[in-house]
Tab-separated table of C-alpha atoms and ligand atoms in Angstrom:
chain	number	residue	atom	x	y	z
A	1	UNK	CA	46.833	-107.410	71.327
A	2	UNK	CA	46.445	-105.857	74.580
A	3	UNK	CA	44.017	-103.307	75.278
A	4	UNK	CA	45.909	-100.265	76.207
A	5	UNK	CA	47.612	-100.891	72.769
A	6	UNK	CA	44.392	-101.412	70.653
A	7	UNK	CA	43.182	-97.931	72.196
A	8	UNK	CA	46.555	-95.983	71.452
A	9	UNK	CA	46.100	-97.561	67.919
A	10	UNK	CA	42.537	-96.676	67.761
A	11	UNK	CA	43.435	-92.816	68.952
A	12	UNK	CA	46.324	-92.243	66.786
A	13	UNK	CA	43.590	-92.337	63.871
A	14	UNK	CA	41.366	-90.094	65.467
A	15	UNK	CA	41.701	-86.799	64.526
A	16	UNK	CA	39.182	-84.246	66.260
A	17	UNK	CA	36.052	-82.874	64.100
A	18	UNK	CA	36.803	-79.413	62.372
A	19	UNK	CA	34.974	-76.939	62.915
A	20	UNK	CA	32.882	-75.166	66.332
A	21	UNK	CA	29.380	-74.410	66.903
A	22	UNK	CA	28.131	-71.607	69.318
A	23	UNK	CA	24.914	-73.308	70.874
A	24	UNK	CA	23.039	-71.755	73.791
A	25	UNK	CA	24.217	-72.399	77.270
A	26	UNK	CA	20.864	-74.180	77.876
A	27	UNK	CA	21.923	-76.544	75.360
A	28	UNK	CA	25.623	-77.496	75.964
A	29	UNK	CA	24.914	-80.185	78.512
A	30	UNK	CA	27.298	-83.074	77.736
A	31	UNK	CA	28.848	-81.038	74.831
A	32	UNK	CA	32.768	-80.233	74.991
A	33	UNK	CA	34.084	-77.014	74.999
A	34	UNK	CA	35.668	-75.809	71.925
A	35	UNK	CA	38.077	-72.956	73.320
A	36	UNK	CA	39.174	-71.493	76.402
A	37	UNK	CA	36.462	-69.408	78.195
A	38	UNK	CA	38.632	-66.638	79.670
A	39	UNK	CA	36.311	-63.939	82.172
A	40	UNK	CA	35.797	-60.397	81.283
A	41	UNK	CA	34.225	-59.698	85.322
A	42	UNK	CA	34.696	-60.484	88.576
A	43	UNK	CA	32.286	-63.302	89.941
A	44	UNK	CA	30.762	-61.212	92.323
A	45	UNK	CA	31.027	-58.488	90.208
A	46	UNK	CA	31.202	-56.243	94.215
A	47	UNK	CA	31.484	-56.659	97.595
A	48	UNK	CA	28.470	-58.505	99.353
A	49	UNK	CA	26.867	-59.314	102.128
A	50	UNK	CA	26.681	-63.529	102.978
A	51	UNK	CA	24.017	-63.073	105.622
A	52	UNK	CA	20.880	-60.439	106.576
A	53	UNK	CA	21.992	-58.458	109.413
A	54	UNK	CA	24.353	-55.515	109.844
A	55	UNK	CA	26.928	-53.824	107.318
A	56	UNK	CA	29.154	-51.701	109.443
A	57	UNK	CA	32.340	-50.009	109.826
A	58	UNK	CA	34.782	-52.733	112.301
A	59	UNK	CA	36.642	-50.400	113.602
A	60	UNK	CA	33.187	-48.754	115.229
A	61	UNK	CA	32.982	-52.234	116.938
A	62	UNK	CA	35.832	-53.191	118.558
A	63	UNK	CA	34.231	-54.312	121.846
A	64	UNK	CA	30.525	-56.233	121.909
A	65	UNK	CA	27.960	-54.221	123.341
A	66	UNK	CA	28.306	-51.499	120.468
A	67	UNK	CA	25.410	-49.472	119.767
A	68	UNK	CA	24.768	-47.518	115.684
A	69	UNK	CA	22.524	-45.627	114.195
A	70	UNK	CA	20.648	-47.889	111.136
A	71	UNK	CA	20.688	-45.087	108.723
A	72	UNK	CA	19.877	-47.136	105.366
A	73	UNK	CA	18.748	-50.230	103.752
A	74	UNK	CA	20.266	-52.092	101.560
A	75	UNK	CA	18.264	-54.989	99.523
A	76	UNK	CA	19.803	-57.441	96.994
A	77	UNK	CA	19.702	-55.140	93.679
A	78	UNK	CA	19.812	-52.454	95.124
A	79	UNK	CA	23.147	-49.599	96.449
A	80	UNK	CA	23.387	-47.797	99.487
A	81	UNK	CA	25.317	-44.594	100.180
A	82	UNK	CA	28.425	-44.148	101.806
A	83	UNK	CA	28.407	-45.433	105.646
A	84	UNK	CA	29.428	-42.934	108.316
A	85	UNK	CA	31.582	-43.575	111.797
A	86	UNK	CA	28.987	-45.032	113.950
A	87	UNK	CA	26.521	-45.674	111.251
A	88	UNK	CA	24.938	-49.001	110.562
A	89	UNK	CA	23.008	-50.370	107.242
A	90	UNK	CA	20.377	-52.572	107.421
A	91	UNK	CA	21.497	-55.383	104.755
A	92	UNK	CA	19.919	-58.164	102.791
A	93	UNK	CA	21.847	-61.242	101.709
A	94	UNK	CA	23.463	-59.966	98.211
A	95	UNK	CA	23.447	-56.684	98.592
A	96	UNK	CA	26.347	-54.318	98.017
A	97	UNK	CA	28.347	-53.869	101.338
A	98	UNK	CA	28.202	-49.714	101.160
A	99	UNK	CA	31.193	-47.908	100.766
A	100	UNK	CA	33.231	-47.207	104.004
A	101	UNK	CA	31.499	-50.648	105.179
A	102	UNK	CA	34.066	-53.676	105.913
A	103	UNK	CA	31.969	-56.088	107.765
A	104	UNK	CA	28.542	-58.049	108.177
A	105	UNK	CA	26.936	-58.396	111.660
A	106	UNK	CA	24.045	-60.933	111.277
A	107	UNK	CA	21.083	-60.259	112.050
A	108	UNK	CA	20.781	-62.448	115.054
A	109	UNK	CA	23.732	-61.191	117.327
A	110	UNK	CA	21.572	-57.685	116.756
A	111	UNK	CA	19.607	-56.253	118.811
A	112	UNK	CA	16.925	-53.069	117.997
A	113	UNK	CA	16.662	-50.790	120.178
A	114	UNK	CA	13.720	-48.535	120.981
A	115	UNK	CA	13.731	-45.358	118.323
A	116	UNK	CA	15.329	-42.482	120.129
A	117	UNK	CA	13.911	-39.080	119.748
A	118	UNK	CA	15.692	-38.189	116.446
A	119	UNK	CA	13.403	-41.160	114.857
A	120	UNK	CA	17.255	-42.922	113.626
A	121	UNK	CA	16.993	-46.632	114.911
A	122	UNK	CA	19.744	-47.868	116.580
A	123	UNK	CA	20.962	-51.557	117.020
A	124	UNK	CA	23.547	-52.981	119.603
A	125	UNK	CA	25.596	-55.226	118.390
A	126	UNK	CA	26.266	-58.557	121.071
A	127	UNK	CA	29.741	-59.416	119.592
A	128	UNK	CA	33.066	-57.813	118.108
A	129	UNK	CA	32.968	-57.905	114.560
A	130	UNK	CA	36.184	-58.651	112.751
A	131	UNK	CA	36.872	-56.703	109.402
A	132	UNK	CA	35.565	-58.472	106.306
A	133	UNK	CA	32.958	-60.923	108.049
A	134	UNK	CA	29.992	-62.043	106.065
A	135	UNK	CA	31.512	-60.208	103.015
A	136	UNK	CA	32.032	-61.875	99.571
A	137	UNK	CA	34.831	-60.245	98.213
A	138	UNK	CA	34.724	-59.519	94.492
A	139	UNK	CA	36.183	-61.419	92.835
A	140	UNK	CA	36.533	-64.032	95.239
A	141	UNK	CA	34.738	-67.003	92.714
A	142	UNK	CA	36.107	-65.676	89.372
A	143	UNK	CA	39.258	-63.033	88.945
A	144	UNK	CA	38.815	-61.109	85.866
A	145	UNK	CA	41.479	-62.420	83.193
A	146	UNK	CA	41.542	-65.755	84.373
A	147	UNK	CA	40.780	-69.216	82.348
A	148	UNK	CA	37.617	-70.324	83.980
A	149	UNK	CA	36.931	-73.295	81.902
A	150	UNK	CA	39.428	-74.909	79.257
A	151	UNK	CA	39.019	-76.129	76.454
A	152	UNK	CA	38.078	-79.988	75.792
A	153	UNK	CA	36.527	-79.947	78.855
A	154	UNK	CA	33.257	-81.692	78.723
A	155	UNK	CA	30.211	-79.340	80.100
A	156	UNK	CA	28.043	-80.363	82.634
A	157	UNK	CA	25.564	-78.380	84.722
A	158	UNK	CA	27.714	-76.886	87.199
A	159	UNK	CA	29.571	-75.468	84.234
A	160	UNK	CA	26.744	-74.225	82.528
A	161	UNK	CA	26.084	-72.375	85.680
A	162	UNK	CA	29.557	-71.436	85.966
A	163	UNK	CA	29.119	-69.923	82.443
A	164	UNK	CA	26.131	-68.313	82.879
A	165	UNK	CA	27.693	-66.583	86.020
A	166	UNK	CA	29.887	-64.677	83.697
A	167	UNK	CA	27.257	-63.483	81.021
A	168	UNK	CA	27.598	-66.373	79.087
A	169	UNK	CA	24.349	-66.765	76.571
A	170	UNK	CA	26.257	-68.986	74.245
A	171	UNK	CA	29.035	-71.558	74.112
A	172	UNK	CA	31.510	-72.258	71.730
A	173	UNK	CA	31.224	-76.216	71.153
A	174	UNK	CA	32.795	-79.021	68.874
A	175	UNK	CA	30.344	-80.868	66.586
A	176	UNK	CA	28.248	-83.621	67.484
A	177	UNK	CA	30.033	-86.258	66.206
A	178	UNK	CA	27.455	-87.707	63.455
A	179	UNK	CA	27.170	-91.733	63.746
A	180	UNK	CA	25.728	-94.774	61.436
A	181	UNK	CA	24.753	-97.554	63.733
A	182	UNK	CA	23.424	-100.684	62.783
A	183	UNK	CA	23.429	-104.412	63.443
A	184	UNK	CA	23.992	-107.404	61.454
A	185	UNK	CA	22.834	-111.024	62.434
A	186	UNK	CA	20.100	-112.600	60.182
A	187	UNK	CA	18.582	-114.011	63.816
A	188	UNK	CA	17.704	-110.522	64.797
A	189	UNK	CA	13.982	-109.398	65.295
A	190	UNK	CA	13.143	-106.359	66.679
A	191	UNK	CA	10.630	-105.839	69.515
A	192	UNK	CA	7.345	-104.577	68.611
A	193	UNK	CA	7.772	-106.321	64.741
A	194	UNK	CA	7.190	-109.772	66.591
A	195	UNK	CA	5.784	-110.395	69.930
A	196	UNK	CA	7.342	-112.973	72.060
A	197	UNK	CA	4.837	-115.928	71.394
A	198	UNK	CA	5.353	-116.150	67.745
A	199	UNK	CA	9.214	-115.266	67.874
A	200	UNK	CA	10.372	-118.059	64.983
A	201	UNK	CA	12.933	-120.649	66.206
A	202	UNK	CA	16.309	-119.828	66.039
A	203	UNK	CA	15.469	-115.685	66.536
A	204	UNK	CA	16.239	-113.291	69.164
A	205	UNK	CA	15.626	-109.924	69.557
A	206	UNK	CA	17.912	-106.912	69.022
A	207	UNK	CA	19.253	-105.901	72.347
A	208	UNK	CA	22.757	-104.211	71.571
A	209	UNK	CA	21.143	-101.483	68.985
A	210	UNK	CA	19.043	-100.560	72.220
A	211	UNK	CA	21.757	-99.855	74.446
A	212	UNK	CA	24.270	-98.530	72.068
A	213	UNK	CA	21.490	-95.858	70.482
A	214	UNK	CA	21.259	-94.367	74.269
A	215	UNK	CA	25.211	-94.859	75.057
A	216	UNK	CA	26.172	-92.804	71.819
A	217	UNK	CA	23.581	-90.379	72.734
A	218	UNK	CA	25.027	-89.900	76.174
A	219	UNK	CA	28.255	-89.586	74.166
A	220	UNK	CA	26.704	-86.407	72.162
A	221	UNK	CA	26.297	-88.084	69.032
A	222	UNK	CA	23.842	-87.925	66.330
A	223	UNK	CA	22.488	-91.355	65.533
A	224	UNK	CA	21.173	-92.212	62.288
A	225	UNK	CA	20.014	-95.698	62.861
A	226	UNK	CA	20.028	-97.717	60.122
A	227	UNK	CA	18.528	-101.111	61.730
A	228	UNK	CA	19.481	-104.106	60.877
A	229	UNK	CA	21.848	-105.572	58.099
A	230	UNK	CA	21.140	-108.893	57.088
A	231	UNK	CA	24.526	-111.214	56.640
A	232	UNK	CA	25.046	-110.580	53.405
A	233	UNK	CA	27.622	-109.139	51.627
A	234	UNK	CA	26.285	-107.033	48.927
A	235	UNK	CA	23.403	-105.889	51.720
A	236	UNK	CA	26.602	-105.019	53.870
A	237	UNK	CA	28.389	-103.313	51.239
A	238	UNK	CA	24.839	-101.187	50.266
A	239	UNK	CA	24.720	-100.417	53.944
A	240	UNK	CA	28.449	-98.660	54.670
A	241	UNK	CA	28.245	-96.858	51.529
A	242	UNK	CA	25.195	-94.970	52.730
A	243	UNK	CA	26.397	-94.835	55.948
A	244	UNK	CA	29.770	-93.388	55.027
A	245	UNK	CA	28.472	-90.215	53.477
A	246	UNK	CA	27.115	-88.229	56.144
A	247	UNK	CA	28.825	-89.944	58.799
A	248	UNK	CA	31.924	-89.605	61.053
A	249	UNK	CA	31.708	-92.881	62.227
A	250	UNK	CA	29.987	-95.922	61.356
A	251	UNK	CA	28.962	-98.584	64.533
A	252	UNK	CA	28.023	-102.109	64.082
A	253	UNK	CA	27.460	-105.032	65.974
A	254	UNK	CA	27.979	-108.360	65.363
A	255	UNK	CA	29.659	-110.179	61.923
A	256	UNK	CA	32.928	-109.456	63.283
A	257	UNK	CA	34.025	-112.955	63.606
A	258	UNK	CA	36.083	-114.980	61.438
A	259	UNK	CA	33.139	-117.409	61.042
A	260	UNK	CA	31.963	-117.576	57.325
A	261	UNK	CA	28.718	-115.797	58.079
A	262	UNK	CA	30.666	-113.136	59.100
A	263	UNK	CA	30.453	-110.116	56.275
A	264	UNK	CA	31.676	-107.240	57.768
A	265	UNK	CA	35.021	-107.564	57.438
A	266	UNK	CA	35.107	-108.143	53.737
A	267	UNK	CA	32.587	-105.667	52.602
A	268	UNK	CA	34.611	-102.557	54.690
A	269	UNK	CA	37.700	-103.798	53.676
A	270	UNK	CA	35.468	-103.106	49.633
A	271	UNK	CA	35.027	-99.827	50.407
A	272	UNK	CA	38.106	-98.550	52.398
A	273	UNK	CA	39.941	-100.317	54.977
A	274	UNK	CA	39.815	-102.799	57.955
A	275	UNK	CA	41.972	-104.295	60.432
A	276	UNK	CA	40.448	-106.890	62.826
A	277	UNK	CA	42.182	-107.096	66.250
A	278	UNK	CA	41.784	-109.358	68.604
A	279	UNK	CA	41.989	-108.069	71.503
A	280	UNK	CA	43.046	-109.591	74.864
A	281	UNK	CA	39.811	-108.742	77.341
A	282	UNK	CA	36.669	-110.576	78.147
A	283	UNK	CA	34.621	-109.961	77.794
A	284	UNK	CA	35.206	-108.883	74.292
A	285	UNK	CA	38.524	-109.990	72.029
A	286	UNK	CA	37.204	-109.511	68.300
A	287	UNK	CA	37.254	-105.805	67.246
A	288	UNK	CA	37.593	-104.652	63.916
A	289	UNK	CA	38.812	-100.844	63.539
A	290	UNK	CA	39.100	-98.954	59.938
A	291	UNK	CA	37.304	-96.765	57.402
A	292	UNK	CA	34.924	-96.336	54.274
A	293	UNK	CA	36.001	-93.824	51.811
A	294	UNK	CA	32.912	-91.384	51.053
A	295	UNK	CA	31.904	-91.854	47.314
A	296	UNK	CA	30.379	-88.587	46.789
A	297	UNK	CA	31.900	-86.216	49.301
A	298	UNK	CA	35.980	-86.285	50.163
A	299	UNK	CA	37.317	-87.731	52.906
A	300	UNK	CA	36.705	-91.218	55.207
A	301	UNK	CA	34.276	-92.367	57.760
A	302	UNK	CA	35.714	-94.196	60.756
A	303	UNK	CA	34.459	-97.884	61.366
A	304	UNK	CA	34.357	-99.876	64.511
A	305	UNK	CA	32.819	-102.987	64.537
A	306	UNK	CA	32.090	-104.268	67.998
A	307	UNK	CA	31.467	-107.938	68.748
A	308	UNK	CA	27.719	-109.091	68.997
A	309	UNK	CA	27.532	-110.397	72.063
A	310	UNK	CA	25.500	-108.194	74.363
A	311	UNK	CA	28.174	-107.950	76.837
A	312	UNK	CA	30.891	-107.873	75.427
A	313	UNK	CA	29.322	-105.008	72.953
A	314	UNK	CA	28.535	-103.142	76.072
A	315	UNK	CA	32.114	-103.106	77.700
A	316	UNK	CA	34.045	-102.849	74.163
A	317	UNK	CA	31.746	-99.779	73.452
A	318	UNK	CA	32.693	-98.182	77.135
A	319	UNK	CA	36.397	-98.763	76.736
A	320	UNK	CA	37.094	-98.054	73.022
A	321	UNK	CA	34.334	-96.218	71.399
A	322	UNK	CA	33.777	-93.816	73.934
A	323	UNK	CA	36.988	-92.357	74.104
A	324	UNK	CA	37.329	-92.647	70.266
A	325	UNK	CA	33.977	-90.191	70.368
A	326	UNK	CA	35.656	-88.303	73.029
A	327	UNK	CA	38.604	-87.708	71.052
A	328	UNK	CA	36.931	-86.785	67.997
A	329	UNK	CA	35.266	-84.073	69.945
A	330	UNK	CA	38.768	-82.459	71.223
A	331	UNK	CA	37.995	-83.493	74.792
A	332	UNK	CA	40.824	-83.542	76.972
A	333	UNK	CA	39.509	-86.494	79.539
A	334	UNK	CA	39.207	-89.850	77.901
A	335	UNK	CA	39.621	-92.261	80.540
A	336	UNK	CA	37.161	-92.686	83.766
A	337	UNK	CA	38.638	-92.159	87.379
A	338	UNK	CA	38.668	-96.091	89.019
A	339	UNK	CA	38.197	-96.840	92.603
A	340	UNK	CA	40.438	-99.186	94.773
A	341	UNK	CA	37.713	-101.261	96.388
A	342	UNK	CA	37.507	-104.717	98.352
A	343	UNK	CA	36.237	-107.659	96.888
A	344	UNK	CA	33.623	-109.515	98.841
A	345	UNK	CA	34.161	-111.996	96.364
A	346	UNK	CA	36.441	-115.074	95.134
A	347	UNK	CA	37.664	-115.170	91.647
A	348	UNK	CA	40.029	-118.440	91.868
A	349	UNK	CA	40.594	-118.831	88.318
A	350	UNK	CA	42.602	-115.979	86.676
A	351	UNK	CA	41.808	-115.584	82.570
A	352	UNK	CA	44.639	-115.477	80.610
A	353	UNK	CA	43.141	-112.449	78.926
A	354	UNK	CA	42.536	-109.188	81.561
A	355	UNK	CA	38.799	-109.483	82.375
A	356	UNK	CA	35.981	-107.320	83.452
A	357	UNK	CA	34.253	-108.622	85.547
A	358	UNK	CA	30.970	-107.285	86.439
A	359	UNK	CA	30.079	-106.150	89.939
A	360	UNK	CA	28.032	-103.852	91.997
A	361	UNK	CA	28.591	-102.284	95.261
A	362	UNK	CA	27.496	-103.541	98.694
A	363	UNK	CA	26.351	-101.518	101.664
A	364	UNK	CA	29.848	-102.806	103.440
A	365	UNK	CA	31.762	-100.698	101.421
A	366	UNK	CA	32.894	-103.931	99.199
A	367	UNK	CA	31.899	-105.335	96.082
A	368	UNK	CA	29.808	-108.233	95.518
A	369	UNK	CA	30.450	-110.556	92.177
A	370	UNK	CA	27.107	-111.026	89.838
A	371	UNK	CA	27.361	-114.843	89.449
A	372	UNK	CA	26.893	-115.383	85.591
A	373	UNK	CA	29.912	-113.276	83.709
A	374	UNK	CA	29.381	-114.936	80.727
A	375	UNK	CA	29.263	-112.541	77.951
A	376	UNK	CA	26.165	-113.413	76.399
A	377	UNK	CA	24.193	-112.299	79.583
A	378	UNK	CA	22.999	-108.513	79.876
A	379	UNK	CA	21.545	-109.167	83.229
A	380	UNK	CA	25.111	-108.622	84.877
A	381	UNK	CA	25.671	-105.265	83.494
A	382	UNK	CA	22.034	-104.120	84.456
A	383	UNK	CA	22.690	-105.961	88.069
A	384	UNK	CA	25.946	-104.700	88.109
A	385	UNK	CA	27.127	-100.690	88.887
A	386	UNK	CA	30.323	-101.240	87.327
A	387	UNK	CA	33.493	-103.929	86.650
A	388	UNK	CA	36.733	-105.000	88.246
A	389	UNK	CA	39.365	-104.487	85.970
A	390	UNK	CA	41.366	-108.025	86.622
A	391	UNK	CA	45.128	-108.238	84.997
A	392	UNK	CA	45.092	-111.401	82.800
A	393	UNK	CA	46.127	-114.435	84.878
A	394	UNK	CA	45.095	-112.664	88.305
A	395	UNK	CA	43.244	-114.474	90.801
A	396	UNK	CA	41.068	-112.904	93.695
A	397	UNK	CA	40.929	-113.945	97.370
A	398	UNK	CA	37.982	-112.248	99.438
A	399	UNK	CA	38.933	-108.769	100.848
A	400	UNK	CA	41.615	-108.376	98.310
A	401	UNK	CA	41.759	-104.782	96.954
A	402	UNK	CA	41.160	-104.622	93.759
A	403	UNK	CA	40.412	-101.916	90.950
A	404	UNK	CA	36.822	-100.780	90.438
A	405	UNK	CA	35.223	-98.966	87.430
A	406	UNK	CA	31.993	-97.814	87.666
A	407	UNK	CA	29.768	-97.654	85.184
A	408	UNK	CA	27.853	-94.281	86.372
A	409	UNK	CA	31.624	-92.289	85.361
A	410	UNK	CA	31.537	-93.963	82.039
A	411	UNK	CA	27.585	-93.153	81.243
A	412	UNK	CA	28.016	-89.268	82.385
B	501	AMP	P1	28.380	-112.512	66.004
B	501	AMP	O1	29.451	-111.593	66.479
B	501	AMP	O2	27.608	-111.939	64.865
B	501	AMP	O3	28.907	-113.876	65.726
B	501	AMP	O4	27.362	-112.643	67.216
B	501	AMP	C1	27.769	-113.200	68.446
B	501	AMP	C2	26.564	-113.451	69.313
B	501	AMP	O5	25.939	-112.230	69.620
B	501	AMP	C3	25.502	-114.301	68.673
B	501	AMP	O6	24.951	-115.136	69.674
B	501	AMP	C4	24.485	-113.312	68.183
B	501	AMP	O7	23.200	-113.846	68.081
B	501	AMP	C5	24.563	-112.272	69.267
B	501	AMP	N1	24.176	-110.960	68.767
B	501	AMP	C6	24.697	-110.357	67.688
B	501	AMP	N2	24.124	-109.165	67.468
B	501	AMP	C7	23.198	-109.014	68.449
B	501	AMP	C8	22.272	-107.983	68.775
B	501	AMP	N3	22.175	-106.874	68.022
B	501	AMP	N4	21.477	-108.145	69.852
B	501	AMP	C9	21.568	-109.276	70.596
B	501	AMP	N5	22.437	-110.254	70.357
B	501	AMP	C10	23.232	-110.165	69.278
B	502	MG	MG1	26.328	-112.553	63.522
């Protein structure tokens, strides 16, 4: 199947979370926005001065060389009174331009003169000042009335600033989407339970439950991790039932095979539902997609089951299971932007399934080729700062152009 259809297929089952939680502004980093935030004010809320210097009336000073009487001071916070003809206000960077004011001299085309006898100091002013300079108009970031941030957009810190510009304490949010992970593979060990020396033949330790556990948090999720499953069916079965109740979606890794050790597939398709794809990317190609019915609450958890090898794990998760979490929190962006980039690289041999090919950026501008892509080795996704997506049967020459995604979009 190829992958653009697997992730329609995956979508069309993905309906988004019910349900929106107001959580503090501090808090919404990485969450996605549950309705339109619409402004009540004007970001600036009044006219202000960009610079320390000057607020005068333009018209007073048409021709450099001007000379007015400083009559006030204005400091961020603070309001002036009404400017006069050939008055001038002494202003602060933020502070209300007074009324009758239109412009901004800064401070350093200003020049104070010596007090006259009145005790009113006067400034000349070295150039002609153009109505509006150094003013920030109200209104000029945010017009009342006006959608400032939509809906399914996915909040970052610029937008919590842009939020908290407008008053904003609290955020209307969709759930956290609430996920089961764990592995299966009877050769699993887990760091810390065994150190290295006394690791029994045949063993490894569990590397994908590392670096899903931190990509599902960057996804917003909730992880309940539920370690490691051994291959067995009726431990496999025990597992998704408990998983299935408080979940929206259950993760595993590994067991997704047709091999006979391979228990997944049965004990989902027990409980609910499965469909194993195969899928034509490396790395990757096995992916099995369904869901466990909840035995004492209504309604269905979603399964994925991603393929055990560490690579392939990695990329599946980045190109299926993040938009499938992005979905089910009513984003509107799924996919990540891609770059059209040189490779500094040959790639004679074309795959007949599309590949992604792991890669990382050189100081030329081009991008250099880690030399092991087989999916079984971690090292060239850590060495690597994205992949080259590469149509099935594609070769590359050096210099060809080809199209870069990089993992730093995909991890935000
Ligand atoms: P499987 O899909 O279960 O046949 O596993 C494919 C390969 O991935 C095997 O070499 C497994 O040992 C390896 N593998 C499976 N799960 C993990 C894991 N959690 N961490 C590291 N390697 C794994
Ligand atoms: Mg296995």
């Amino acid at each position: 199947m190829p992958l653009d259809d697997a992730l329609a297929r995956l979508l069309a089952h993905i309906n988004p979370l019910t349900g929106t939680e107001s959580v503090a502004t501090f808090d919404a980093d990485g969450r996605v926005l549950a309705r339109d935030i619409v402004s009540d004010l004007q970001v600036p809320a009044f006219d202000n001065s960009a610079m320390d210097g000057y607020a005068v009336r333009s018209a007073d000073v048409a021709a450099p060389g001007s000379v007015l009487r400083v009559t006030q001071r204005i400091a961020a916070g603070h309001t002036g009174q009404a400017l006069q003809a050939g008055e001038a206000a002494r202003i602060f960077t933020g502070a209300p331009v007074p009324p009758g004011a239109d412009a901004v001299v800064m401070q350093e085309e200003a020049e104070v003169l010596a007090a006259p006898a009145d005790g009113v100091p006067q400034v000349r002013l070295s150039s002609a000042v153009r109505a509006g300079q150094w003013v920030r108009r109200s209104g000029e970031d945010v017009t009342r009335g006006t959608t400032v941030l939509a809906a399914g957009l996915r909040l970052g810190p610029a937008e919590l600033g842009l939020a908290a510009s407008l008053g904003l304490s609290h955020l209307p949010v969709a759930p956290r989407p609430r996920v089961a992970l764990f592995s299966t593979g009877d050769e699993l060990v887990m760091p810390g339970d065994v150190p290295p020396e006394a690791l029994p033949p045949g063993a490894i330790y569990n590397s994908n439950r590392f670096f899903l556990k931190a990509l599902l948090h960057r996804m917003g999720c909730e992880v309940s991790d539920l370690g490691i499953v051994p291959d067995q069916r009726d431990a496999t079965v025990a597992a998704l039932k408990t998983a299935a109740d408080h979940h929206d979606l259950i993760l595993t890794s590994g067991g997704v095979s047709v091999g006979e050790e391979d228990h997944v597939k049965p004990a989902v398709q027990a409980l609910g539902q499965l469909d194993l794809w195969q899928i034509s990317m490396k790395p990757g190609k096995p992916l099995a997609y369904g869901h466990v019915r909840r035995s004492t609450q209504p309604g269905l958890a979603h399964f994925v089951g991603l393929p055990g090898n560490p690579v392939s794990s990695y990329i599946t998760f980045l190109l299926m299971v993040r938009p499938l979490l992005l979905q089910l929190q009513g984003a509107s962006r799924l996919m990540v932007p891609s770059l059209q980039l040189p490779a500094h690289f040959d790639w004679p041999k074309g795959d007949k399934r599309r590949e992604f090919l792991r890669v990382r950026r050189n100081d030329q501008g081009g991008l250099d080729l880690f030399p092991n892509q087989s999916s079984g080795v971690l090292t060239s996704v850590a060495w690597g700062d994205g992949v080259v997506d590469n149509p099935a049967g594609q070769t590359i020459a050096h210099g060809d152009v080809v199209r870069f995604l990089p993992f730093a979009e995909w991890l935000s």
